[in-house]
Coordinates of C-alpha atoms in Angstrom, one line a residue:
M1 CA -31.0 61.2 3.1
R2 CA -27.4 60.3 0.4
T3 CA -27.8 63.5 -0.8
W4 CA -26.8 65.4 2.4
H5 CA -24.3 63.0 4.0
E6 CA -22.0 62.8 0.3
M7 CA -22.8 66.8 0.2
R8 CA -21.2 66.6 3.9
R9 CA -17.5 64.9 2.8
F10 CA -17.1 67.8 0.6
P11 CA -15.1 70.7 2.0
L12 CA -17.2 73.8 3.5
A13 CA -16.5 75.7 0.3
V14 CA -18.1 73.6 -1.8
Q15 CA -21.3 72.1 0.7
L16 CA -22.0 76.1 0.4
L17 CA -21.5 76.8 -2.4
L18 CA -23.9 74.0 -3.6
V19 CA -26.3 75.9 -0.5
N20 CA -25.6 78.4 -2.9
Q21 CA -27.1 77.3 -6.1
L22 CA -30.7 76.0 -4.5
G23 CA -30.7 79.6 -3.4
V24 CA -30.2 80.8 -6.9
N25 CA -32.1 79.1 -8.6
I26 CA -35.4 79.6 -5.9
G27 CA -35.1 83.3 -6.3
F28 CA -34.7 83.2 -9.8
Y29 CA -36.8 81.5 -10.3
L30 CA -39.8 82.9 -8.1
L31 CA -39.5 86.1 -10.0
I32 CA -38.3 85.0 -14.1
P33 CA -40.8 82.9 -15.2
Y34 CA -43.3 85.8 -14.2
L35 CA -42.2 88.1 -15.6
A36 CA -43.8 89.1 -19.0
T37 CA -47.5 88.7 -17.9
H38 CA -46.2 90.9 -14.5
L39 CA -44.9 93.4 -17.2
G40 CA -48.0 93.5 -19.7
Q41 CA -50.9 92.2 -18.5
N42 CA -50.0 95.1 -15.0
L43 CA -48.5 97.3 -16.4
G44 CA -50.0 97.5 -19.6
M45 CA -46.8 97.3 -21.9
S46 CA -47.0 95.7 -25.4
A47 CA -45.5 92.9 -26.2
A48 CA -42.4 94.5 -28.0
V49 CA -41.8 96.2 -25.1
V50 CA -42.2 93.1 -23.1
G51 CA -39.7 90.8 -24.9
V52 CA -37.0 94.3 -25.1
V53 CA -37.5 93.9 -21.5
L54 CA -36.9 90.5 -22.4
G55 CA -34.0 90.7 -24.4
V56 CA -31.8 93.0 -22.4
R57 CA -31.6 90.7 -20.0
N58 CA -30.6 87.3 -21.2
L59 CA -28.2 89.0 -24.1
S60 CA -26.6 90.7 -19.9
Q61 CA -26.6 87.5 -19.5
Q62 CA -24.9 85.1 -22.6
G63 CA -23.1 88.2 -23.7
L64 CA -21.3 88.4 -20.3
F65 CA -20.0 85.2 -19.3
I66 CA -16.6 85.5 -20.9
I67 CA -16.2 88.8 -18.6
G68 CA -17.6 87.1 -15.7
G69 CA -14.7 83.6 -16.0
S70 CA -12.5 86.4 -16.6
A71 CA -13.0 88.0 -13.2
A72 CA -12.9 85.0 -12.1
D73 CA -9.9 83.9 -12.8
R74 CA -7.7 87.0 -12.5
L75 CA -10.1 89.2 -9.6
G76 CA -10.5 85.1 -7.4
A77 CA -13.5 83.4 -8.1
R78 CA -14.6 84.9 -4.2
G79 CA -15.1 87.7 -5.0
V80 CA -16.6 87.6 -8.5
I81 CA -20.0 85.2 -6.0
I82 CA -20.4 87.5 -4.1
A83 CA -21.1 90.9 -6.3
G84 CA -22.8 88.8 -9.4
C85 CA -25.5 87.8 -5.9
A86 CA -25.1 91.2 -4.7
L87 CA -25.8 92.9 -8.1
R88 CA -29.1 90.9 -8.7
T89 CA -30.4 91.8 -5.2
V90 CA -31.0 95.7 -7.0
G91 CA -31.7 94.2 -10.1
F92 CA -34.4 92.3 -8.5
A93 CA -35.2 95.2 -6.2
L94 CA -35.4 97.5 -9.3
F95 CA -38.5 95.4 -11.0
A96 CA -40.3 95.5 -7.6
L97 CA -40.2 99.1 -7.0
G98 CA -40.0 100.4 -11.1
D99 CA -42.6 100.6 -12.9
G100 CA -40.9 102.7 -16.3
L101 CA -39.2 101.5 -19.0
P102 CA -35.5 102.7 -17.8
V103 CA -35.5 101.3 -14.6
L104 CA -37.3 98.8 -16.3
L105 CA -34.1 98.1 -18.8
A106 CA -31.7 98.7 -15.8
A107 CA -33.1 96.3 -13.4
S108 CA -32.6 93.7 -16.8
V109 CA -29.1 94.6 -17.1
L110 CA -27.5 94.3 -14.3
S111 CA -29.5 91.3 -12.9
G112 CA -28.8 90.6 -16.1
L113 CA -25.4 91.1 -15.4
A114 CA -24.9 89.4 -12.2
G115 CA -26.0 86.0 -13.9
A116 CA -23.1 86.3 -16.2
L117 CA -21.3 87.2 -14.1
F118 CA -21.5 84.7 -11.1
N119 CA -22.2 81.2 -13.3
P120 CA -18.6 80.5 -14.8
A121 CA -17.5 81.9 -10.8
V122 CA -18.9 79.7 -8.8
R123 CA -18.2 76.2 -11.5
A124 CA -15.0 77.5 -11.3
Y125 CA -14.8 77.9 -7.3
L126 CA -16.4 75.1 -7.7
A127 CA -14.1 73.1 -10.0
Q128 CA -11.1 73.8 -7.9
E129 CA -12.4 72.6 -4.6
A130 CA -13.2 69.6 -5.2
G131 CA -9.8 68.3 -6.8
E132 CA -10.4 64.7 -8.6
R133 CA -14.0 64.6 -7.3
K134 CA -15.6 67.5 -10.0
A135 CA -18.1 64.8 -10.7
E136 CA -20.2 64.5 -8.1
A137 CA -19.0 68.3 -7.2
F138 CA -22.0 68.5 -10.3
A139 CA -23.5 65.9 -9.9
L140 CA -24.8 67.0 -6.1
F141 CA -24.8 71.3 -8.4
N142 CA -27.7 69.3 -10.9
V143 CA -29.3 67.9 -8.0
F144 CA -29.8 71.4 -5.9
A145 CA -30.4 73.4 -9.2
T146 CA -32.9 71.2 -10.4
T147 CA -34.5 71.2 -6.9
G148 CA -34.4 74.8 -6.4
A149 CA -36.0 75.3 -9.9
L150 CA -38.9 73.3 -8.5
I151 CA -39.5 75.1 -5.7
G152 CA -39.2 78.4 -7.2
P153 CA -42.5 78.2 -9.9
L154 CA -43.9 76.6 -6.7
L155 CA -43.2 79.9 -3.7
G156 CA -43.7 81.9 -7.0
S157 CA -46.9 81.1 -7.0
A158 CA -47.8 81.9 -4.1
L159 CA -46.2 85.0 -3.5
L160 CA -48.2 86.2 -6.4
L161 CA -51.5 85.7 -5.2
V162 CA -50.7 88.9 -3.0
D163 CA -49.0 90.4 -5.6
F164 CA -45.7 90.6 -7.3
R165 CA -43.6 93.8 -5.9
T166 CA -44.4 91.0 -2.7
S167 CA -42.7 88.6 -5.1
A168 CA -39.9 90.2 -6.5
L169 CA -38.4 92.0 -3.2
T170 CA -39.1 88.1 -2.1
A171 CA -37.0 87.2 -4.7
A172 CA -34.3 90.5 -3.6
G173 CA -34.0 88.8 -0.5
I174 CA -33.0 85.3 -1.2
F175 CA -30.4 86.9 -3.3
A176 CA -29.6 89.4 -0.4
V177 CA -29.2 86.5 2.7
L178 CA -27.0 84.8 0.5
T179 CA -24.6 88.1 -1.0
I180 CA -24.1 88.1 2.8
A181 CA -23.4 83.8 4.2
Q182 CA -20.7 84.0 0.8
A183 CA -19.4 87.1 2.2
L184 CA -18.7 85.4 5.2
A185 CA -17.9 81.7 5.0
L186 CA -17.0 81.6 1.3
P187 CA -13.1 81.6 1.9
A188 CA -11.1 83.1 -0.1
R189 CA -8.7 81.7 -2.3
K190 CA -4.8 82.6 -3.8
V191 CA -5.6 83.9 -7.1
E192 CA -2.7 83.1 -10.0
P193 CA -1.5 85.0 -12.6
S194 CA -2.4 83.7 -15.8
G195 CA 0.4 85.3 -16.9
S196 CA -0.5 87.1 -20.3
G197 CA -3.8 90.1 -20.5
V198 CA -7.3 89.8 -20.5
L199 CA -7.3 89.3 -24.7
G200 CA -4.2 87.1 -24.4
D201 CA -6.1 84.9 -22.1
W202 CA -9.6 85.2 -25.0
R203 CA -7.0 84.2 -27.3
E204 CA -5.1 80.9 -25.6
V205 CA -8.8 80.4 -25.3
L206 CA -11.1 80.5 -29.1
G207 CA -7.6 79.2 -29.6
N208 CA -8.4 76.0 -28.7
R209 CA -10.1 74.5 -31.2
A210 CA -10.4 70.9 -29.2
F211 CA -12.4 72.8 -27.3
L212 CA -13.9 75.2 -29.8
A213 CA -15.7 72.1 -31.1
F214 CA -16.4 70.2 -28.1
A215 CA -18.8 73.4 -26.8
L216 CA -20.4 73.1 -30.6
A217 CA -21.0 69.8 -30.2
M218 CA -22.3 70.2 -26.8
V219 CA -24.7 72.2 -28.6
G220 CA -27.5 70.0 -28.1
M221 CA -27.1 69.8 -24.9
F222 CA -28.7 72.8 -24.0
T223 CA -30.5 73.3 -26.9
L224 CA -32.6 70.4 -25.5
E225 CA -32.5 71.7 -22.1
N226 CA -33.6 74.1 -23.1
Q227 CA -37.3 72.3 -23.9
L228 CA -38.2 71.6 -20.6
Y229 CA -39.8 75.5 -20.4
L230 CA -40.8 75.5 -24.1
L231 CA -42.0 72.1 -26.3
L232 CA -42.5 69.4 -23.0
P233 CA -44.7 71.6 -21.0
D234 CA -46.5 73.4 -23.9
G235 CA -47.0 69.0 -25.2
A236 CA -48.1 68.2 -21.4
R237 CA -50.8 71.3 -21.3
E238 CA -52.5 70.9 -25.5
A239 CA -52.3 66.5 -23.8
T240 CA -54.0 67.5 -20.7
G241 CA -56.1 70.4 -21.7
W242 CA -54.1 71.3 -18.5
D243 CA -51.7 75.0 -17.3
G244 CA -50.9 73.3 -14.5
A245 CA -49.6 70.0 -16.4
A246 CA -45.5 72.2 -17.5
G247 CA -45.5 71.8 -14.0
I248 CA -46.0 67.5 -13.4
V249 CA -42.8 67.4 -16.3
F250 CA -40.4 69.4 -14.0
L251 CA -41.5 66.8 -10.8
V252 CA -40.5 64.6 -12.6
G253 CA -37.0 65.3 -13.2
T254 CA -36.4 66.7 -9.4
V255 CA -37.7 63.9 -8.3
A256 CA -35.7 61.7 -10.6
N257 CA -32.6 63.7 -10.5
L258 CA -32.5 63.2 -6.1
A259 CA -33.3 59.5 -6.5
L260 CA -30.7 59.1 -9.5
Q261 CA -28.0 61.6 -10.6
L262 CA -25.6 59.8 -7.7
R263 CA -26.3 57.3 -8.3
I264 CA -26.0 57.1 -11.4
T265 CA -22.5 59.1 -11.6
R266 CA -21.3 57.4 -9.1
S267 CA -21.7 53.6 -11.5
L268 CA -20.5 55.4 -14.9
K269 CA -17.3 57.5 -13.9
S270 CA -15.3 54.0 -12.9
R271 CA -16.9 53.0 -16.2
G272 CA -14.9 54.2 -19.7
I273 CA -14.1 56.7 -20.5
R274 CA -16.1 59.4 -19.4
A275 CA -16.6 60.6 -23.1
R276 CA -18.8 58.0 -23.9
W277 CA -21.0 58.8 -21.6
I278 CA -21.8 62.2 -22.5
A279 CA -22.5 60.7 -26.2
A280 CA -24.0 58.3 -24.6
G281 CA -26.5 61.6 -22.4
L282 CA -26.6 63.2 -25.2
A283 CA -28.2 59.9 -28.4
V284 CA -30.3 59.9 -24.4
M285 CA -31.9 62.8 -24.5
G286 CA -32.9 63.2 -28.0
L287 CA -34.2 59.9 -28.6
A288 CA -36.2 61.3 -25.0
F289 CA -38.5 63.5 -27.5
L290 CA -39.5 59.9 -29.9
P291 CA -42.6 59.1 -27.1
P292 CA -44.3 63.0 -27.6
A293 CA -43.8 62.5 -31.5
L294 CA -46.0 59.6 -32.2
V295 CA -48.7 61.0 -29.8
A296 CA -48.6 65.0 -30.7
G297 CA -51.0 66.8 -32.5
T298 CA -53.7 63.4 -31.8
A299 CA -56.8 64.0 -30.5
S300 CA -55.8 64.5 -26.8
A301 CA -57.2 61.2 -24.6
G302 CA -56.5 63.2 -20.6
W303 CA -53.4 61.6 -19.0
L304 CA -53.1 59.0 -21.2
D305 CA -51.9 60.8 -24.5
A306 CA -49.7 62.8 -21.6
I307 CA -47.4 59.0 -20.1
P308 CA -45.7 59.6 -23.3
V309 CA -44.9 63.5 -22.9
L310 CA -44.0 63.1 -18.9
L311 CA -42.3 59.9 -20.5
G312 CA -39.8 62.3 -22.9
A313 CA -39.2 64.2 -19.6
L314 CA -38.2 61.2 -17.8
L315 CA -35.9 60.1 -19.9
L316 CA -34.5 63.8 -21.3
Y317 CA -33.8 64.0 -17.1
L318 CA -32.1 61.6 -16.9
G319 CA -29.3 62.3 -20.8
V320 CA -29.0 65.1 -19.4
M321 CA -27.6 63.2 -15.4
V322 CA -25.9 60.9 -18.0
A323 CA -24.2 63.5 -19.2
S324 CA -24.0 66.8 -17.5
P325 CA -21.2 66.4 -14.5
F326 CA -19.1 64.9 -17.1
V327 CA -19.1 68.1 -19.4
M328 CA -18.3 70.5 -16.3
E329 CA -15.6 68.4 -15.1
L330 CA -14.1 67.8 -19.0
I331 CA -13.6 71.5 -19.7
P332 CA -11.5 72.3 -17.3
R333 CA -8.3 69.9 -17.9
F334 CA -9.0 72.1 -21.9
G335 CA -6.4 74.4 -20.4
R336 CA -4.3 76.0 -18.0
P337 CA -5.8 75.9 -14.6
E338 CA -5.3 79.6 -14.3
L339 CA -7.8 80.5 -17.5
T340 CA -10.9 78.2 -15.6
G341 CA -13.1 80.9 -15.1
T342 CA -12.9 82.0 -18.7
Y343 CA -13.2 77.8 -20.1
F344 CA -16.4 77.9 -18.2
G345 CA -17.6 81.2 -19.4
I346 CA -16.5 81.3 -23.5
F347 CA -19.0 77.7 -22.8
Y348 CA -21.5 79.5 -21.6
V349 CA -21.2 82.1 -24.0
V350 CA -22.0 79.5 -27.0
S351 CA -24.9 77.5 -25.6
G352 CA -26.4 80.8 -24.3
I353 CA -26.1 82.0 -28.7
A354 CA -26.5 77.5 -28.8
A355 CA -29.8 78.2 -26.8
A356 CA -30.9 81.5 -28.6
V357 CA -31.2 80.1 -31.8
G358 CA -33.0 76.6 -30.9
N359 CA -35.1 78.0 -29.4
A360 CA -36.3 80.1 -32.4
V361 CA -35.6 77.0 -34.6
V362 CA -38.1 75.2 -32.2
G363 CA -40.3 77.7 -32.0
W364 CA -40.3 78.0 -36.2
A365 CA -41.5 74.0 -35.8
M366 CA -43.9 74.4 -33.5
D367 CA -45.6 76.9 -35.7
A368 CA -44.9 75.5 -39.2
G369 CA -46.2 72.0 -37.0
E370 CA -49.1 73.5 -35.5
N371 CA -50.0 75.0 -39.5
D372 CA -49.1 72.0 -41.3
G373 CA -50.9 69.7 -39.2
R374 CA -47.4 68.0 -38.8
A375 CA -47.1 67.9 -34.6
W376 CA -44.7 66.0 -34.1
L377 CA -42.0 68.3 -36.3
P378 CA -41.2 70.1 -33.6
W379 CA -39.5 66.6 -31.2
V380 CA -38.2 64.8 -34.3
C381 CA -36.5 68.3 -34.8
C382 CA -35.2 68.2 -30.9
A383 CA -34.1 64.3 -31.7
L384 CA -32.2 64.9 -35.0
V385 CA -30.4 67.3 -32.5
G386 CA -29.9 65.4 -29.6
L387 CA -28.5 62.4 -32.1
A388 CA -26.1 64.3 -33.7
S389 CA -24.4 66.1 -30.2
A390 CA -24.4 62.8 -29.7
G391 CA -22.2 61.8 -32.8
G392 CA -19.7 64.8 -32.6
V393 CA -19.3 64.2 -29.1
A394 CA -18.3 60.5 -30.1
W395 CA -16.4 61.2 -33.6
L396 CA -14.8 63.6 -30.9
Q397 CA -14.4 61.1 -28.2
R398 CA -12.7 59.0 -31.6
R399 CA -9.9 61.4 -33.7
G400 CA -8.1 61.7 -29.6
A401 CA -9.8 65.6 -29.2
L402 CA -10.9 66.2 -25.9
P403 CA -8.5 65.7 -22.5
A404 CA -8.2 62.2 -20.3
T405 CA -9.9 61.8 -17.1
P406 CA -8.6 59.3 -14.2
A407 CA -11.6 56.9 -15.9
A408 CA -9.7 57.7 -19.4
A409 CA -6.1 57.5 -18.6
A410 CA -6.9 54.2 -16.6
S411 CA -9.1 52.3 -19.0
V412 CA -5.5 53.7 -21.5
R413 CA -3.5 51.8 -19.1
D414 CA -5.1 48.7 -18.3
D415 CA -5.4 47.9 -22.3
E416 CA -1.0 48.3 -22.0
R417 CA -1.5 46.0 -20.4
S418 CA -3.8 43.6 -21.2
N419 CA -2.2 44.0 -24.6
A420 CA 1.4 43.3 -23.7

């Protein structure tokens, strides 16, 4: 109830973007988690071919975020959001209708390009419309995104009882509805010219050393957040011997997010410099991997061994709830408002590469730990990554490399008055 009340305090455009993100995650997660199984079992493709199809989708999205960000700055975020939703409609429909490799590769490219378009555009639009209430807007964004990420797999599991094509067509239908809704109701906004070409915009953003240092320091957040889909579900399944235990991890996070996200953001935004809360959130995310490390590799005691894993999941979600809204609020402050989309696009290119490398490292640690009897190894690696990222952000803040937020400026003024 509090979530809906807070949502109604924002302009209509922000409300539409929040509902849009709920639909985007429902549509995405009711299809993508089951795509590999469909390609391998239903279509009989080899593991290598399945990897190529999935890799093409991921590369199309992560590698082209900068295109989506620049397009949002130059063409307007509204049109880019609509184009992205439309492309994903076509891409997911092709997954339903095509069995041949060329069609599936085209579906992967289109669905990946769609994400590269609307992800930075949505965040740029949200940052611009929310004004000085960016932190609360992105907190709500997290609530709707997390809820969609829970509903999607549940709906996908039910639809798979019919067949994969029904699931894929349902996902395409959701994106078709989102496309129409955004085209009819999302307000258009005047685009302010950046004053230079696309390459000039990219050079300006990439020349911002403070921004690049911050993006690299945030590698830990995206690497660890990805473990909600790799390490933590695996730990829950190993502890309980039940495949469905992975769903409990998402349920814990969704309930916590609905109950606490807005409370946490509203409580912390006026208490001290927000960069410190980003560092604190990253530290909590790192520490979240220590409870599961204590029981990793032990003889299974069923749900008793699952408690540390679920505690770790809860702490990880809490860390994301602390850090993420302030990270999203901070990114546009690194540069000119005309380049907000480009800043988000490049930030997500860095995060996508980080997530891919991080997942590879964690996967290696999982295999090495299993082979050498050191089941704790991937958990400890994740803890160190989180603490290192927290240290990086704290170091940047101490050096004054991060842009001031309203709370930080107020804190500086209070310090000056107390020293006078």
